[in-house]
mmCIF file of C-alpha atoms in Angstrom:
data_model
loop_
_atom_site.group_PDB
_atom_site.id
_atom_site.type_symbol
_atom_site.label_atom_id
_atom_site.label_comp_id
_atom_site.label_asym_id
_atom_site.label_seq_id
_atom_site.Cartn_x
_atom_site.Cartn_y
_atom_site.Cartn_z
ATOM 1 C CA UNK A 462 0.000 0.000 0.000
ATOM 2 C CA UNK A 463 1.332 3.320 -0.619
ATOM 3 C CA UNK A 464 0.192 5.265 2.640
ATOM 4 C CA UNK A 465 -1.407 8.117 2.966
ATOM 5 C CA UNK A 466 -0.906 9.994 0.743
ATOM 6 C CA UNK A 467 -1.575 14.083 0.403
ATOM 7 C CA UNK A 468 -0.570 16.764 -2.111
ATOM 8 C CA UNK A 469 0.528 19.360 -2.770
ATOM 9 C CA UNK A 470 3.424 18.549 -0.685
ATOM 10 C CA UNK A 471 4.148 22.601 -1.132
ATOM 11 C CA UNK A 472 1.852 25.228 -1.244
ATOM 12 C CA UNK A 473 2.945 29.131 -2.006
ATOM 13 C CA UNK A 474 0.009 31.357 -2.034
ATOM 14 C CA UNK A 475 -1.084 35.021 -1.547
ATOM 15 C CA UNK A 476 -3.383 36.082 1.488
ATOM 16 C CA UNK A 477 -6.741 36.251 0.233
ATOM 17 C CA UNK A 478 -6.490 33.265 -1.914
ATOM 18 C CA UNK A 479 -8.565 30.075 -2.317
ATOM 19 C CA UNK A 480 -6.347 26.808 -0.737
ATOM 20 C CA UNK A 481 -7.054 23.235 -1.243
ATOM 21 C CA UNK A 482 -5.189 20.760 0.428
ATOM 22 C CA UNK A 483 -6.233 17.168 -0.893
ATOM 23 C CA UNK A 484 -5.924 13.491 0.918
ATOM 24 C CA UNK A 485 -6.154 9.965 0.121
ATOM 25 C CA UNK A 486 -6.509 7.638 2.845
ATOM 26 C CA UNK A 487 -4.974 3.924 3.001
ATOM 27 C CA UNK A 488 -7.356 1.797 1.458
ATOM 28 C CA UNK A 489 -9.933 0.093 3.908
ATOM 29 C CA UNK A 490 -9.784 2.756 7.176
ATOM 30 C CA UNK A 491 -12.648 4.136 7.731
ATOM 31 C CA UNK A 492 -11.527 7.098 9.626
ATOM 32 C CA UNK A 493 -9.436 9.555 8.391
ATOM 33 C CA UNK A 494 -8.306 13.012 10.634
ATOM 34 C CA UNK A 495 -6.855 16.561 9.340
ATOM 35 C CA UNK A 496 -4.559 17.698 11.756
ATOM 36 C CA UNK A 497 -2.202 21.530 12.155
ATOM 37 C CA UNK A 498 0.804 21.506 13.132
ATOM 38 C CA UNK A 499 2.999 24.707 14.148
ATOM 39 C CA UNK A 500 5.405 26.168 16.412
ATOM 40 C CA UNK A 501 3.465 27.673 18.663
ATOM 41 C CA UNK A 502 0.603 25.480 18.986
ATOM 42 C CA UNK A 503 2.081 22.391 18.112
ATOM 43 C CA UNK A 504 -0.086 19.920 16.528
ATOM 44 C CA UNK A 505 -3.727 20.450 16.814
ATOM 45 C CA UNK A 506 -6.610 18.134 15.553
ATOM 46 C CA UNK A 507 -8.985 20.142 13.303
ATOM 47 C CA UNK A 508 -11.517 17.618 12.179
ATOM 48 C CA UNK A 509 -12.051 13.706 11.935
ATOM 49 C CA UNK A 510 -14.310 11.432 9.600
ATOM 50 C CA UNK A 511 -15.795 8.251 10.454
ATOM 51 C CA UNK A 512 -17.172 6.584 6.816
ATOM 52 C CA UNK A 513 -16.989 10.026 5.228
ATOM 53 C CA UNK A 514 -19.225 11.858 7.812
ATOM 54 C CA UNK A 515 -17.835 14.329 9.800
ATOM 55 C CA UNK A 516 -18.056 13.578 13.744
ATOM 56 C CA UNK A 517 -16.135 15.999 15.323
ATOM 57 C CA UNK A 518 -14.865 19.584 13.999
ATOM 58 C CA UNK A 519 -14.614 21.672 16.822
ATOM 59 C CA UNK A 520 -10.867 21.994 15.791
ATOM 60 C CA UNK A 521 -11.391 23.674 13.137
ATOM 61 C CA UNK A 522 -10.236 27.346 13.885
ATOM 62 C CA UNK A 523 -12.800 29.622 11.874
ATOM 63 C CA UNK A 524 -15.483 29.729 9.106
ATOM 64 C CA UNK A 525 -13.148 29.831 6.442
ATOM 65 C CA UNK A 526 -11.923 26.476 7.148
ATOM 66 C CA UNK A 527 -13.846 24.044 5.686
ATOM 67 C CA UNK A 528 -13.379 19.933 4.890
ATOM 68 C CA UNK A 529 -15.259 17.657 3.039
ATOM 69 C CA UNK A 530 -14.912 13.724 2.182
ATOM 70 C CA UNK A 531 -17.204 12.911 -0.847
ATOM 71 C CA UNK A 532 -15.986 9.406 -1.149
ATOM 72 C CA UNK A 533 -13.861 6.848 0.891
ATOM 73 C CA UNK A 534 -11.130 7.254 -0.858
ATOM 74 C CA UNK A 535 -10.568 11.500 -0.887
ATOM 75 C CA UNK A 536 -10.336 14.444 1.357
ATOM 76 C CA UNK A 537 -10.249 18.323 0.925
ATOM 77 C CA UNK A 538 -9.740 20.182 3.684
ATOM 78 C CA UNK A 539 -10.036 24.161 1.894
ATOM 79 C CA UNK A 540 -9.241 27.583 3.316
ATOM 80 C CA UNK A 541 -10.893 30.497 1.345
ATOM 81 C CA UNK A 542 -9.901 33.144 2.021
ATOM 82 C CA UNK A 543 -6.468 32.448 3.308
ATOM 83 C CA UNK A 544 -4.692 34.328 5.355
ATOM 84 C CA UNK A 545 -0.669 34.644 6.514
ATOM 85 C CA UNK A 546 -1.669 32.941 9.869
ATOM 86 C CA UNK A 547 -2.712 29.712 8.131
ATOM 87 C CA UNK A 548 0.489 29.396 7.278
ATOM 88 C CA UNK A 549 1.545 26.003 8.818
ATOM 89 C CA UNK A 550 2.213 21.737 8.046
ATOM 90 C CA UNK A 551 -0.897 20.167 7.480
ATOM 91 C CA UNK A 552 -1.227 16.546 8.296
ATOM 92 C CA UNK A 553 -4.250 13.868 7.008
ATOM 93 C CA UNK A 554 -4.014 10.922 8.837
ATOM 94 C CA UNK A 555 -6.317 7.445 8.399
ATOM 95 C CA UNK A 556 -6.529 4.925 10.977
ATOM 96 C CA UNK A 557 -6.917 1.113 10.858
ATOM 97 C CA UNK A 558 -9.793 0.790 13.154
ATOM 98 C CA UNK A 559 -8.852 -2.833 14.302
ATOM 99 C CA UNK A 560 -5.883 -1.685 15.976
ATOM 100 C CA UNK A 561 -6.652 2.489 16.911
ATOM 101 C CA UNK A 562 -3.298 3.043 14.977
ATOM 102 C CA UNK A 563 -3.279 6.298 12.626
ATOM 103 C CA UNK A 564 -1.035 6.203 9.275
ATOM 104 C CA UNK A 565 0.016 9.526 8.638
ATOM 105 C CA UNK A 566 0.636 11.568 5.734
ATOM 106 C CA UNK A 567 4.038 13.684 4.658
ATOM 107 C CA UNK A 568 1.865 16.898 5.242
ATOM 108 C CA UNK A 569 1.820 19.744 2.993
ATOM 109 C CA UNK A 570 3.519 22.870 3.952
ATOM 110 C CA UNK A 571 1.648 25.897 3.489
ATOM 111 C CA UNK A 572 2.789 29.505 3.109
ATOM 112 C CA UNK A 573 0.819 32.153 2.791
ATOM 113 C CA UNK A 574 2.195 35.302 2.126
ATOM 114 C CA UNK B 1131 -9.610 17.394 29.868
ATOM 115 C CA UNK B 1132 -6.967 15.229 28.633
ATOM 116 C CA UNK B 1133 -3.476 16.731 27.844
ATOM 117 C CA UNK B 1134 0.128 15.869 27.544
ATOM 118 C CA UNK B 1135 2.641 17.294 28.140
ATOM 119 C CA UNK B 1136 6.754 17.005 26.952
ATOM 120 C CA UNK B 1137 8.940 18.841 29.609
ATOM 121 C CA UNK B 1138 11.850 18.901 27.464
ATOM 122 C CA UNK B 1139 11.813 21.134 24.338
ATOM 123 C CA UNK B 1140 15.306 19.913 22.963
ATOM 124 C CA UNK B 1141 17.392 17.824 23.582
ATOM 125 C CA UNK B 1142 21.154 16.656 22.219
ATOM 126 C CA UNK B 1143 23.162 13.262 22.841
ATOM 127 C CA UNK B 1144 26.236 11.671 21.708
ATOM 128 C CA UNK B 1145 25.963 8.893 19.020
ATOM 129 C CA UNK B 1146 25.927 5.518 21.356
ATOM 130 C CA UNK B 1147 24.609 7.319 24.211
ATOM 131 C CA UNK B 1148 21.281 5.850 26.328
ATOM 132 C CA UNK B 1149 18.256 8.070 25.944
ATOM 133 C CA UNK B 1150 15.240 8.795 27.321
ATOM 134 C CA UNK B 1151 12.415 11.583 26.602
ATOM 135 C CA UNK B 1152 9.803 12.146 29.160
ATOM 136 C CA UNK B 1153 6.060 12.513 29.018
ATOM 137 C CA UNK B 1154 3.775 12.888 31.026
ATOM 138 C CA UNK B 1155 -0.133 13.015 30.577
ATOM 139 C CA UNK B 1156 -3.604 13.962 32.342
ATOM 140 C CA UNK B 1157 -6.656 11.877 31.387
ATOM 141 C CA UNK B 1158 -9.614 10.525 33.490
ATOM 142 C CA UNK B 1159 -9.877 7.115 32.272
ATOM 143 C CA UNK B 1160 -7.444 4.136 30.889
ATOM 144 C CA UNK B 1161 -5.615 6.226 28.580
ATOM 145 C CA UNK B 1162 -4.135 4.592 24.974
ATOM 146 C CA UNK B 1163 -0.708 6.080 24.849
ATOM 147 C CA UNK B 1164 1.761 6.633 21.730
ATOM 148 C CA UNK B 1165 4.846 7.658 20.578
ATOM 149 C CA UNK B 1166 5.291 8.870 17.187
ATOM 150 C CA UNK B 1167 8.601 9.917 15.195
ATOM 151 C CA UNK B 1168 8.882 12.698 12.700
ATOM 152 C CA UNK B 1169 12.153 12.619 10.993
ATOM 153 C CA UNK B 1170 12.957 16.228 9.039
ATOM 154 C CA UNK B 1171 10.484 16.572 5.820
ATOM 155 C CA UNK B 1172 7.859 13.304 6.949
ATOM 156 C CA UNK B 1173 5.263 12.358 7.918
ATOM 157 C CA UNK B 1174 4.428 11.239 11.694
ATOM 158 C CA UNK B 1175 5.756 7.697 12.087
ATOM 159 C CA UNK B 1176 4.479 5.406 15.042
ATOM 160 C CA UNK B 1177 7.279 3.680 17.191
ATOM 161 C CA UNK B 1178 5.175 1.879 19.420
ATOM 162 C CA UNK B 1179 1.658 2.110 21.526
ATOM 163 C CA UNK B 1180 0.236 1.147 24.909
ATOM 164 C CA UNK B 1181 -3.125 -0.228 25.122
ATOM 165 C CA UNK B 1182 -2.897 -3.031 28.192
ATOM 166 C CA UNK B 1183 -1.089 -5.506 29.509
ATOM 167 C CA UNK B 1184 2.552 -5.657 30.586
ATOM 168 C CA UNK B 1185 3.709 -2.370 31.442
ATOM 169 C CA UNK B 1186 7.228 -2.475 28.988
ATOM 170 C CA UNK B 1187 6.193 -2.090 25.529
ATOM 171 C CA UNK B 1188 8.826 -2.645 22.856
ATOM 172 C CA UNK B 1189 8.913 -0.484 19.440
ATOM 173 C CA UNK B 1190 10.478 -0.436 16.268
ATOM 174 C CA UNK B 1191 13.852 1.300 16.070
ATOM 175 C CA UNK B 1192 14.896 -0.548 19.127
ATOM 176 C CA UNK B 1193 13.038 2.429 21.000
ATOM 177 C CA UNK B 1194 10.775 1.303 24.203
ATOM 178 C CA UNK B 1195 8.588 2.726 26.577
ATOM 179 C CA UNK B 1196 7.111 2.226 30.131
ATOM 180 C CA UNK B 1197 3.830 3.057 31.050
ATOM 181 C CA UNK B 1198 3.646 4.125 35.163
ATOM 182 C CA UNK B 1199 -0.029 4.724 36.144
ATOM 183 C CA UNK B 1200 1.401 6.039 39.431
ATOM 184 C CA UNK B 1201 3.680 9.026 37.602
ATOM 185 C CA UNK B 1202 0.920 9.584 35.210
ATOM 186 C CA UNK B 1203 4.337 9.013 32.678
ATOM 187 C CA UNK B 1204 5.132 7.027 29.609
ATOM 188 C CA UNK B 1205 8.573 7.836 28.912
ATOM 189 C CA UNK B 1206 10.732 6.768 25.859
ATOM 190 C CA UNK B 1207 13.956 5.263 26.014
ATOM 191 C CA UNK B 1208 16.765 3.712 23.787
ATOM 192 C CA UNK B 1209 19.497 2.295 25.020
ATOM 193 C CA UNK B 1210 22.223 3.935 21.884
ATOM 194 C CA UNK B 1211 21.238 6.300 20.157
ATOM 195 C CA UNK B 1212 21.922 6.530 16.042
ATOM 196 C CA UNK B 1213 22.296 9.179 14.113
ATOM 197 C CA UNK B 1214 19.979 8.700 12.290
ATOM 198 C CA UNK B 1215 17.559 8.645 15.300
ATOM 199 C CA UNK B 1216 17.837 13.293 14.729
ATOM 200 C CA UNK B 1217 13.995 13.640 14.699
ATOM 201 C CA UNK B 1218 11.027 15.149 16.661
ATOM 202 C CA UNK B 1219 9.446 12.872 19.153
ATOM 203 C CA UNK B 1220 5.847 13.437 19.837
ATOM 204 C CA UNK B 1221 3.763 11.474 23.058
ATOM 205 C CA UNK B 1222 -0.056 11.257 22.282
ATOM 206 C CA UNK B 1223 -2.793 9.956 24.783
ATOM 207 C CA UNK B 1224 -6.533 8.842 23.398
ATOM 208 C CA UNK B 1225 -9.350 7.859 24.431
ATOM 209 C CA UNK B 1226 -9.963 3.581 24.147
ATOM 210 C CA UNK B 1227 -12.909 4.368 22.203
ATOM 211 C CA UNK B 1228 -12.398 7.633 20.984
ATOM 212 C CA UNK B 1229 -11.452 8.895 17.604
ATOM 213 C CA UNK B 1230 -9.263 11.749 19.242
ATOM 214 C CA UNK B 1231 -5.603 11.836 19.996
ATOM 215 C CA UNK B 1232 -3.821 14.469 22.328
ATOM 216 C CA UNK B 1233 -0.284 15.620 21.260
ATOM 217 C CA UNK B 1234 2.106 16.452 23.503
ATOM 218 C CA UNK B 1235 4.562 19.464 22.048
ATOM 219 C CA UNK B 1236 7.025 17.373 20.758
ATOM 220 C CA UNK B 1237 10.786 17.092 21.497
ATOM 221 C CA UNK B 1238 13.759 17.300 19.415
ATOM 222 C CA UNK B 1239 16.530 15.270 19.438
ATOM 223 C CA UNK B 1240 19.588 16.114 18.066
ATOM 224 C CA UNK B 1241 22.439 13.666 17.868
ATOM 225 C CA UNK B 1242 26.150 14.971 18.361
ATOM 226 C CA UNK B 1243 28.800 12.756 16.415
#
């Protein structure tokens, strides 16, 4: 299997602009997480999926956060507008539900200017 | 509230010396504990997890940890440290049925030759 795996790996963008970070989960979990991770707040859980519904998003920091999961195989987690706070390594994880263990991602680093 | 906390923000060792990074957590029930590896550029990898049972748990890496209710702690050790083990460290607690994982802040090792 080839892991999680999420893209861009790199993301350059101005403030105010539409970003979309995409995710594709290891085949079979059924639970799949977005987590932030910075300096000064370390890494935070924004929102999780269980079968494509979202359960718990109280992570998320503000309306213009937003994720979906149309099918069990894909993730967006979009930030419109963005802005130079945002700026940060964003993590989808899935998890193999038999054992609680999450598979993680290579993250894509964001920068917004 | 469940949180977890990593006392030491860096910290350096000689190639072939023993380590050990401390964690400690808070959490009202049995906890399931983790530690998790990011090397520089990666994802999060998982050394190794306690769920139950005997108190030692052994990892990948050669990397182990002990779970001590009393101490609230699950510290990680290895007994010579590679170069190669340079990384961030991150201790995570969760709930046994939950979906949700708390991060400690992470701790980096650097390895001096």
């Amino acid at each position: 299997d080839a892991g999680v795996i999420q893209s861009p790996r790199h993301e350059v963008t101005e403030m105010g602009q539409e970003v979309t970070l995409r995710c594709k989960p290891i085949s079979g979990h059924n639970s799949l997480f977005w987590y932030r991770q910075t300096m000064m707040r370390g890494l935070e859980l924004l929102i999780y999926f269980n079968n494509n519904v979202p359960i718990d998003d109280s992570g998320m920091p503000e309306d213009r956060f937003s994720a979906k999961m149309p099918n069990a195989s894909f993730s967006t987690l979009k930030i419109q507008p963005s802005e130079p706070r945002d700026s940060a390594v964003y993590f989808c994880a899935s998890r193999d539900s038999r054992n609680e263990k999450l598979f993680f991602g290579s993250g894509t680093q964001l920068s917004v200017l | 509230a469940q949180s977890v906390t990593q006392p030491d923000i860096h910290i350096t060792v000689s190639e072939g010396a023993s380590l050990e990074l401390r964690c400690n957590y808070s959490y009202g029930a049995t906890p399931y504990l983790f530690w998790y590896v990011q090397s520089p550029g990666q994802g999060l990898q998982l050394l190794l997890k306690y769920f139950s049972g005997d108190t030692l748990v052994q990892g990948i890496k050669g990397f182990e940890a002990e779970f001590k209710r009393s101490q609230s702690s699950f510290n990680l050790r290895k007994p010579s440290v590679h170069w190669s083990d340079a990384a961030e460290y991150f201790c995570a607690v969760g709930a046994r049925a939950g979906n949700m994982l708390t991060f400690g802040g992470g701790t980096r090792l650097m390895v001096k030759p």
